[in-house]
Amino acid sequence: MRIKVLLNSGSTINEGRFAKGGDKLSPGYQEECAVAVIHPKIFKELGSPQRVKIISHDETREVVVTAKCEDSVTEEQIFMPRSIWPNVVVEPETFSTGSPLYKGSPVFIEATDEEVKSAEDIVLKVYAGRR
């Protein structure tokens, strides 16, 4: 099952601690940032998965992250800490601002058994292949 939601991305205390501390390649950073916070109703509709695939609205980019069920988001949205994982699927258009749309990006979400890639793997495999 694939569900359309709006992706919001932003800083968290722990994301900032890892990022400012130079630990973006650490397991702790991945554990903190490679997650999608999903409303309990949507989480259940997806089958209560351990991991989800987030797919760009045009279905050209995707990333796998750990699913986290919380009622801190509405049914229509998911939240991902600001990091390389949401950057894979956020619309790259900056509308002349120099900053992509980190709030309200339409994406699809679906359950998956695929593994979460490390930040290093994303840089080497996802971005290197886009040249």
CSV table of N, CA and C in Angstrom, one decimal:
chain,number,residue,atom,x,y,z
A,1,MET,N,0.8,-1.2,0.0
A,1,MET,CA,0.0,0.0,0.0
A,1,MET,C,0.9,1.2,0.0
A,2,ARG,N,0.5,2.2,-0.9
A,2,ARG,CA,1.3,3.4,-1.0
A,2,ARG,C,0.3,4.6,-0.6
A,3,ILE,N,0.8,5.5,0.3
A,3,ILE,CA,0.0,6.6,0.8
A,3,ILE,C,0.7,7.9,0.5
A,4,LYS,N,-0.1,8.9,0.0
A,4,LYS,CA,0.5,10.2,-0.3
A,4,LYS,C,0.4,11.0,1.0
A,5,VAL,N,1.5,11.6,1.4
A,5,VAL,CA,1.6,12.5,2.6
A,5,VAL,C,2.5,13.7,2.2
A,6,LEU,N,2.5,14.6,3.2
A,6,LEU,CA,3.4,15.8,3.1
A,6,LEU,C,4.6,15.6,4.0
A,7,LEU,N,5.8,15.7,3.5
A,7,LEU,CA,7.0,15.6,4.2
A,7,LEU,C,7.4,16.9,4.8
A,8,ASN,N,7.6,17.0,6.1
A,8,ASN,CA,8.2,18.1,6.8
A,8,ASN,C,9.5,17.7,7.4
A,9,SER,N,10.5,18.5,7.2
A,9,SER,CA,11.8,18.2,7.7
A,9,SER,C,12.3,19.4,8.5
A,10,GLY,N,13.0,19.1,9.6
A,10,GLY,CA,13.5,20.2,10.4
A,10,GLY,C,14.5,19.7,11.5
A,11,SER,N,15.1,20.6,12.1
A,11,SER,CA,16.1,20.3,13.1
A,11,SER,C,15.5,19.7,14.4
A,12,THR,N,16.3,18.8,15.0
A,12,THR,CA,15.9,18.3,16.3
A,12,THR,C,17.1,18.5,17.2
A,13,ILE,N,16.9,18.4,18.5
A,13,ILE,CA,18.1,18.6,19.4
A,13,ILE,C,19.2,17.7,19.1
A,14,ASN,N,18.8,16.4,19.0
A,14,ASN,CA,19.9,15.4,18.8
A,14,ASN,C,20.5,15.4,17.5
A,15,GLU,N,19.7,15.7,16.4
A,15,GLU,CA,20.3,15.9,15.1
A,15,GLU,C,21.3,17.0,15.1
A,16,GLY,N,21.0,18.1,15.8
A,16,GLY,CA,21.9,19.2,15.8
A,16,GLY,C,23.2,18.9,16.6
A,17,ARG,N,23.0,18.1,17.7
A,17,ARG,CA,24.2,17.7,18.5
A,17,ARG,C,25.1,16.8,17.7
A,18,PHE,N,24.6,15.9,16.9
A,18,PHE,CA,25.4,15.1,16.1
A,18,PHE,C,26.1,15.9,14.9
A,19,ALA,N,25.2,16.7,14.3
A,19,ALA,CA,25.7,17.4,13.1
A,19,ALA,C,26.8,18.4,13.5
A,20,LYS,N,26.6,19.2,14.6
A,20,LYS,CA,27.5,20.2,15.0
A,20,LYS,C,28.8,19.6,15.6
A,21,GLY,N,28.6,18.3,16.1
A,21,GLY,CA,29.7,17.6,16.7
A,21,GLY,C,30.6,16.9,15.7
A,22,GLY,N,30.2,16.9,14.4
A,22,GLY,CA,31.0,16.3,13.4
A,22,GLY,C,30.8,14.8,13.3
A,23,ASP,N,29.6,14.3,13.8
A,23,ASP,CA,29.4,12.9,13.8
A,23,ASP,C,28.3,12.4,12.8
A,24,LYS,N,28.3,13.0,11.6
A,24,LYS,CA,27.3,12.7,10.6
A,24,LYS,C,27.5,11.3,10.0
A,25,LEU,N,28.6,10.6,10.2
A,25,LEU,CA,28.8,9.3,9.7
A,25,LEU,C,28.6,8.2,10.8
A,26,SER,N,28.2,8.7,12.0
A,26,SER,CA,28.1,7.8,13.2
A,26,SER,C,26.8,7.0,13.1
A,27,PRO,N,26.8,5.8,13.8
A,27,PRO,CA,25.6,5.0,13.9
A,27,PRO,C,24.5,5.8,14.7
A,28,GLY,N,24.9,6.6,15.6
A,28,GLY,CA,24.0,7.4,16.4
A,28,GLY,C,23.2,8.4,15.6
A,29,TYR,N,24.0,9.1,14.6
A,29,TYR,CA,23.4,10.0,13.7
A,29,TYR,C,22.3,9.3,12.8
A,30,GLN,N,22.7,8.2,12.3
A,30,GLN,CA,21.7,7.4,11.5
A,30,GLN,C,20.5,7.0,12.3
A,31,GLU,N,20.7,6.6,13.5
A,31,GLU,CA,19.6,6.2,14.4
A,31,GLU,C,18.7,7.4,14.6
A,32,GLU,N,19.2,8.5,14.8
A,32,GLU,CA,18.4,9.7,15.1
A,32,GLU,C,17.8,10.3,13.9
A,33,CYS,N,18.5,10.3,12.7
A,33,CYS,CA,18.0,11.0,11.6
A,33,CYS,C,17.4,10.2,10.5
A,34,ALA,N,17.7,8.9,10.3
A,34,ALA,CA,17.1,8.1,9.3
A,34,ALA,C,15.8,7.5,9.7
A,35,VAL,N,14.9,8.4,10.1
A,35,VAL,CA,13.6,8.0,10.6
A,35,VAL,C,12.5,8.8,10.0
A,36,ALA,N,11.3,8.3,9.9
A,36,ALA,CA,10.1,9.0,9.5
A,36,ALA,C,9.1,8.9,10.7
A,37,VAL,N,8.6,10.0,11.2
A,37,VAL,CA,7.6,10.0,12.2
A,37,VAL,C,6.3,9.9,11.5
A,38,ILE,N,5.4,8.9,11.9
A,38,ILE,CA,4.2,8.7,11.2
A,38,ILE,C,3.0,8.6,12.2
A,39,HIS,N,1.9,9.2,11.8
A,39,HIS,CA,0.7,9.2,12.7
A,39,HIS,C,0.3,7.8,12.9
A,40,PRO,N,-0.2,7.4,14.1
A,40,PRO,CA,-0.6,6.0,14.4
A,40,PRO,C,-1.6,5.4,13.4
A,41,LYS,N,-2.6,6.2,12.9
A,41,LYS,CA,-3.5,5.7,12.0
A,41,LYS,C,-2.9,5.2,10.7
A,42,ILE,N,-2.0,6.1,10.1
A,42,ILE,CA,-1.3,5.8,8.9
A,42,ILE,C,-0.3,4.6,9.1
A,43,PHE,N,0.4,4.6,10.3
A,43,PHE,CA,1.3,3.6,10.6
A,43,PHE,C,0.6,2.2,10.6
A,44,LYS,N,-0.6,2.1,11.2
A,44,LYS,CA,-1.4,0.9,11.2
A,44,LYS,C,-1.8,0.5,9.7
A,45,GLU,N,-2.2,1.5,8.9
A,45,GLU,CA,-2.6,1.3,7.6
A,45,GLU,C,-1.5,0.6,6.7
A,46,LEU,N,-0.3,1.0,7.1
A,46,LEU,CA,0.9,0.5,6.4
A,46,LEU,C,1.3,-0.9,6.9
A,47,GLY,N,0.6,-1.3,8.0
A,47,GLY,CA,0.9,-2.6,8.5
A,47,GLY,C,1.9,-2.6,9.7
A,48,SER,N,2.1,-1.5,10.3
A,48,SER,CA,3.0,-1.3,11.4
A,48,SER,C,4.4,-1.7,11.1
A,49,PRO,N,5.0,-1.2,10.0
A,49,PRO,CA,6.3,-1.6,9.5
A,49,PRO,C,7.5,-1.1,10.4
A,50,GLN,N,8.6,-1.9,10.3
A,50,GLN,CA,9.8,-1.4,11.0
A,50,GLN,C,10.5,-0.3,10.1
A,51,ARG,N,10.4,-0.5,8.8
A,51,ARG,CA,11.0,0.5,7.9
A,51,ARG,C,10.0,0.9,6.8
A,52,VAL,N,10.1,2.1,6.3
A,52,VAL,CA,9.3,2.6,5.2
A,52,VAL,C,10.2,3.2,4.1
A,53,LYS,N,9.6,3.1,2.9
A,53,LYS,CA,10.3,3.8,1.8
A,53,LYS,C,9.5,5.1,1.5
A,54,ILE,N,10.3,6.2,1.5
A,54,ILE,CA,9.8,7.5,1.1
A,54,ILE,C,10.1,7.7,-0.3
A,55,ILE,N,9.1,8.1,-1.1
A,55,ILE,CA,9.3,8.2,-2.6
A,55,ILE,C,8.9,9.6,-3.0
A,56,SER,N,9.7,10.3,-3.8
A,56,SER,CA,9.4,11.6,-4.3
A,56,SER,C,8.1,11.6,-5.0
A,57,HIS,N,7.4,12.8,-5.1
A,57,HIS,CA,6.1,12.9,-5.8
A,57,HIS,C,6.2,12.5,-7.2
A,58,ASP,N,7.3,12.7,-7.9
A,58,ASP,CA,7.5,12.3,-9.3
A,58,ASP,C,8.0,10.9,-9.4
A,59,GLU,N,8.2,10.2,-8.3
A,59,GLU,CA,8.7,8.8,-8.3
A,59,GLU,C,10.0,8.6,-8.9
A,60,THR,N,10.9,9.6,-8.9
A,60,THR,CA,12.2,9.4,-9.4
A,60,THR,C,13.3,9.3,-8.3
A,61,ARG,N,12.9,9.5,-7.1
A,61,ARG,CA,13.9,9.4,-6.0
A,61,ARG,C,13.2,8.7,-4.8
A,62,GLU,N,14.0,7.9,-4.1
A,62,GLU,CA,13.4,7.2,-2.9
A,62,GLU,C,14.5,7.0,-1.9
A,63,VAL,N,14.1,6.8,-0.6
A,63,VAL,CA,15.0,6.5,0.5
A,63,VAL,C,14.3,5.7,1.5
A,64,VAL,N,15.0,4.7,2.1
A,64,VAL,CA,14.4,3.9,3.1
A,64,VAL,C,14.9,4.4,4.5
A,65,VAL,N,13.9,4.4,5.4
A,65,VAL,CA,14.2,4.9,6.8
A,65,VAL,C,13.4,4.0,7.8
A,66,THR,N,13.8,4.2,9.0
A,66,THR,CA,13.1,3.5,10.1
A,66,THR,C,11.7,4.2,10.4
A,67,ALA,N,10.7,3.4,10.6
A,67,ALA,CA,9.4,4.0,10.9
A,67,ALA,C,9.2,4.2,12.4
A,68,LYS,N,8.7,5.4,12.7
A,68,LYS,CA,8.5,5.7,14.1
A,68,LYS,C,7.0,6.2,14.3
A,69,CYS,N,6.3,5.5,15.1
A,69,CYS,CA,4.8,5.8,15.2
A,69,CYS,C,4.7,6.8,16.4
A,70,GLU,N,4.1,8.0,16.1
A,70,GLU,CA,3.8,9.0,17.1
A,70,GLU,C,2.6,9.8,16.7
A,71,ASP,N,1.9,10.4,17.7
A,71,ASP,CA,0.8,11.2,17.3
A,71,ASP,C,1.2,12.7,17.3
A,72,SER,N,2.5,13.0,17.2
A,72,SER,CA,3.0,14.3,17.1
A,72,SER,C,2.8,14.9,15.7
A,73,VAL,N,2.4,14.1,14.8
A,73,VAL,CA,2.2,14.6,13.4
A,73,VAL,C,0.7,14.3,13.1
A,74,THR,N,0.2,15.0,12.1
A,74,THR,CA,-1.2,14.7,11.7
A,74,THR,C,-1.2,13.5,10.7
A,75,GLU,N,-2.4,13.0,10.4
A,75,GLU,CA,-2.5,11.9,9.4
A,75,GLU,C,-1.9,12.3,8.0
A,76,GLU,N,-2.0,13.5,7.7
A,76,GLU,CA,-1.6,13.9,6.3
A,76,GLU,C,-0.1,14.2,6.1
A,77,GLN,N,0.7,14.0,7.2
A,77,GLN,CA,2.1,14.4,7.1
A,77,GLN,C,3.0,13.4,7.8
A,78,ILE,N,4.3,13.5,7.5
A,78,ILE,CA,5.3,12.8,8.2
A,78,ILE,C,6.4,13.8,8.5
A,79,PHE,N,7.2,13.5,9.5
A,79,PHE,CA,8.3,14.3,9.9
A,79,PHE,C,9.6,13.5,9.8
A,80,MET,N,10.6,14.1,9.2
A,80,MET,CA,12.0,13.5,9.2
A,80,MET,C,13.0,14.6,9.7
A,81,PRO,N,13.9,14.2,10.6
A,81,PRO,CA,14.9,15.2,11.0
A,81,PRO,C,15.7,15.6,9.8
A,82,ARG,N,16.1,16.9,9.9
A,82,ARG,CA,16.9,17.4,8.8
A,82,ARG,C,18.2,16.7,8.7
A,83,SER,N,18.4,16.1,7.5
A,83,SER,CA,19.6,15.3,7.2
A,83,SER,C,19.6,14.8,5.8
A,84,ILE,N,20.6,14.0,5.5
A,84,ILE,CA,20.7,13.5,4.1
A,84,ILE,C,19.5,12.6,3.7
A,85,TRP,N,18.9,11.9,4.6
A,85,TRP,CA,17.8,11.0,4.2
A,85,TRP,C,16.6,11.8,3.6
A,86,PRO,N,16.1,12.8,4.2
A,86,PRO,CA,15.0,13.5,3.6
A,86,PRO,C,15.5,14.3,2.3
A,87,ASN,N,16.7,14.7,2.4
A,87,ASN,CA,17.2,15.5,1.2
A,87,ASN,C,17.2,14.7,-0.1
A,88,VAL,N,17.2,13.4,0.0
A,88,VAL,CA,17.1,12.5,-1.2
A,88,VAL,C,15.8,12.7,-1.9
A,89,VAL,N,14.7,12.9,-1.2
A,89,VAL,CA,13.4,13.0,-1.8
A,89,VAL,C,12.7,14.4,-1.8
A,90,VAL,N,13.3,15.3,-1.1
A,90,VAL,CA,12.8,16.7,-1.1
A,90,VAL,C,12.9,17.3,-2.6
A,91,GLU,N,11.9,18.0,-3.0
A,91,GLU,CA,12.0,18.6,-4.3
A,91,GLU,C,13.2,19.5,-4.4
A,92,PRO,N,14.1,19.3,-5.4
A,92,PRO,CA,15.4,20.1,-5.5
A,92,PRO,C,15.2,21.5,-5.9
A,93,GLU,N,14.0,21.9,-6.5
A,93,GLU,CA,13.8,23.2,-6.9
A,93,GLU,C,13.9,24.2,-5.7
A,94,THR,N,14.6,25.3,-5.9
A,94,THR,CA,14.7,26.2,-4.8
A,94,THR,C,13.9,27.5,-5.0
A,95,PHE,N,13.3,27.6,-6.1
A,95,PHE,CA,12.5,28.8,-6.4
A,95,PHE,C,13.3,30.1,-6.2
A,96,SER,N,14.6,30.1,-6.6
A,96,SER,CA,15.5,31.2,-6.5
A,96,SER,C,15.8,31.6,-5.1
A,97,THR,N,15.6,30.7,-4.1
A,97,THR,CA,15.9,31.1,-2.7
A,97,THR,C,17.2,30.4,-2.3
A,98,GLY,N,17.7,29.4,-3.0
A,98,GLY,CA,18.9,28.7,-2.6
A,98,GLY,C,18.6,27.6,-1.6
A,99,SER,N,17.4,27.4,-1.2
A,99,SER,CA,17.0,26.4,-0.2
A,99,SER,C,15.8,25.6,-0.7
A,100,PRO,N,15.9,24.3,-0.7
A,100,PRO,CA,14.8,23.5,-1.2
A,100,PRO,C,13.6,23.6,-0.3
A,101,LEU,N,12.5,23.0,-0.7
A,101,LEU,CA,11.3,23.0,0.1
A,101,LEU,C,11.3,21.9,1.1
A,102,TYR,N,11.7,22.3,2.3
A,102,TYR,CA,11.8,21.3,3.4
A,102,TYR,C,10.5,21.1,4.2
A,103,LYS,N,9.5,22.0,3.9
A,103,LYS,CA,8.2,21.9,4.5
A,103,LYS,C,7.1,21.6,3.5
A,104,GLY,N,6.3,20.6,3.7
A,104,GLY,CA,5.2,20.4,2.9
A,104,GLY,C,5.5,19.8,1.5
A,105,SER,N,6.6,19.0,1.4
A,105,SER,CA,6.9,18.4,0.1
A,105,SER,C,6.0,17.1,0.0
A,106,PRO,N,5.2,17.0,-1.1
A,106,PRO,CA,4.4,15.8,-1.3
A,106,PRO,C,5.3,14.6,-1.6
A,107,VAL,N,5.0,13.5,-0.9
A,107,VAL,CA,5.8,12.3,-1.1
A,107,VAL,C,4.8,11.1,-0.9
A,108,PHE,N,5.3,10.0,-1.3
A,108,PHE,CA,4.5,8.7,-1.1
A,108,PHE,C,5.3,8.0,0.0
A,109,ILE,N,4.6,7.2,0.8
A,109,ILE,CA,5.2,6.4,1.8
A,109,ILE,C,4.6,4.9,1.7
A,110,GLU,N,5.5,4.0,1.8
A,110,GLU,CA,5.0,2.6,1.8
A,110,GLU,C,6.0,1.7,2.7
A,111,ALA,N,5.4,0.6,3.2
A,111,ALA,CA,6.2,-0.3,4.0
A,111,ALA,C,7.2,-1.0,3.1
A,112,THR,N,8.4,-1.3,3.7
A,112,THR,CA,9.4,-2.1,2.9
A,112,THR,C,10.2,-2.9,3.9
A,113,ASP,N,10.9,-3.9,3.3
A,113,ASP,CA,11.8,-4.8,4.0
A,113,ASP,C,13.2,-4.4,3.7
A,114,GLU,N,13.4,-3.4,2.8
A,114,GLU,CA,14.8,-3.0,2.4
A,114,GLU,C,15.5,-2.4,3.6
A,115,GLU,N,16.8,-2.4,3.6
A,115,GLU,CA,17.6,-1.9,4.6
A,115,GLU,C,17.8,-0.4,4.5
A,116,VAL,N,18.0,0.3,5.6
A,116,VAL,CA,18.3,1.7,5.6
A,116,VAL,C,19.8,1.9,5.2
A,117,LYS,N,20.1,2.7,4.3
A,117,LYS,CA,21.4,3.0,3.9
A,117,LYS,C,22.1,4.0,4.8
A,118,SER,N,23.4,3.9,5.0
A,118,SER,CA,24.1,4.8,5.8
A,118,SER,C,24.2,6.1,5.1
A,119,ALA,N,24.6,7.2,5.8
A,119,ALA,CA,24.8,8.5,5.1
A,119,ALA,C,25.9,8.4,4.1
A,120,GLU,N,27.0,7.6,4.4
A,120,GLU,CA,28.1,7.4,3.4
A,120,GLU,C,27.6,6.7,2.2
A,121,ASP,N,26.7,5.6,2.4
A,121,ASP,CA,26.2,4.9,1.2
A,121,ASP,C,25.3,5.8,0.3
A,122,ILE,N,24.6,6.6,1.0
A,122,ILE,CA,23.7,7.6,0.2
A,122,ILE,C,24.6,8.5,-0.7
A,123,VAL,N,25.6,9.1,-0.1
A,123,VAL,CA,26.5,9.9,-0.8
A,123,VAL,C,27.1,9.2,-2.0
A,124,LEU,N,27.6,8.0,-1.7
A,124,LEU,CA,28.4,7.3,-2.7
A,124,LEU,C,27.5,6.7,-3.8
A,125,LYS,N,26.3,6.1,-3.4
A,125,LYS,CA,25.5,5.4,-4.3
A,125,LYS,C,24.3,6.2,-4.9
A,126,VAL,N,23.7,7.1,-4.1
A,126,VAL,CA,22.6,7.9,-4.6
A,126,VAL,C,23.1,9.1,-5.4
A,127,TYR,N,23.9,10.0,-4.7
A,127,TYR,CA,24.3,11.2,-5.3
A,127,TYR,C,25.3,11.1,-6.4
A,128,ALA,N,26.2,10.1,-6.2
A,128,ALA,CA,27.3,9.9,-7.2
A,128,ALA,C,26.7,9.5,-8.6
A,129,GLY,N,25.6,8.8,-8.5
A,129,GLY,CA,24.9,8.3,-9.7
A,129,GLY,C,24.1,9.3,-10.4
A,130,ARG,N,23.9,10.5,-9.9
A,130,ARG,CA,23.0,11.5,-10.4
A,130,ARG,C,23.8,12.5,-11.3
A,131,ARG,N,25.0,12.4,-11.5
A,131,ARG,CA,25.8,13.4,-12.2
A,131,ARG,C,25.2,13.7,-13.5
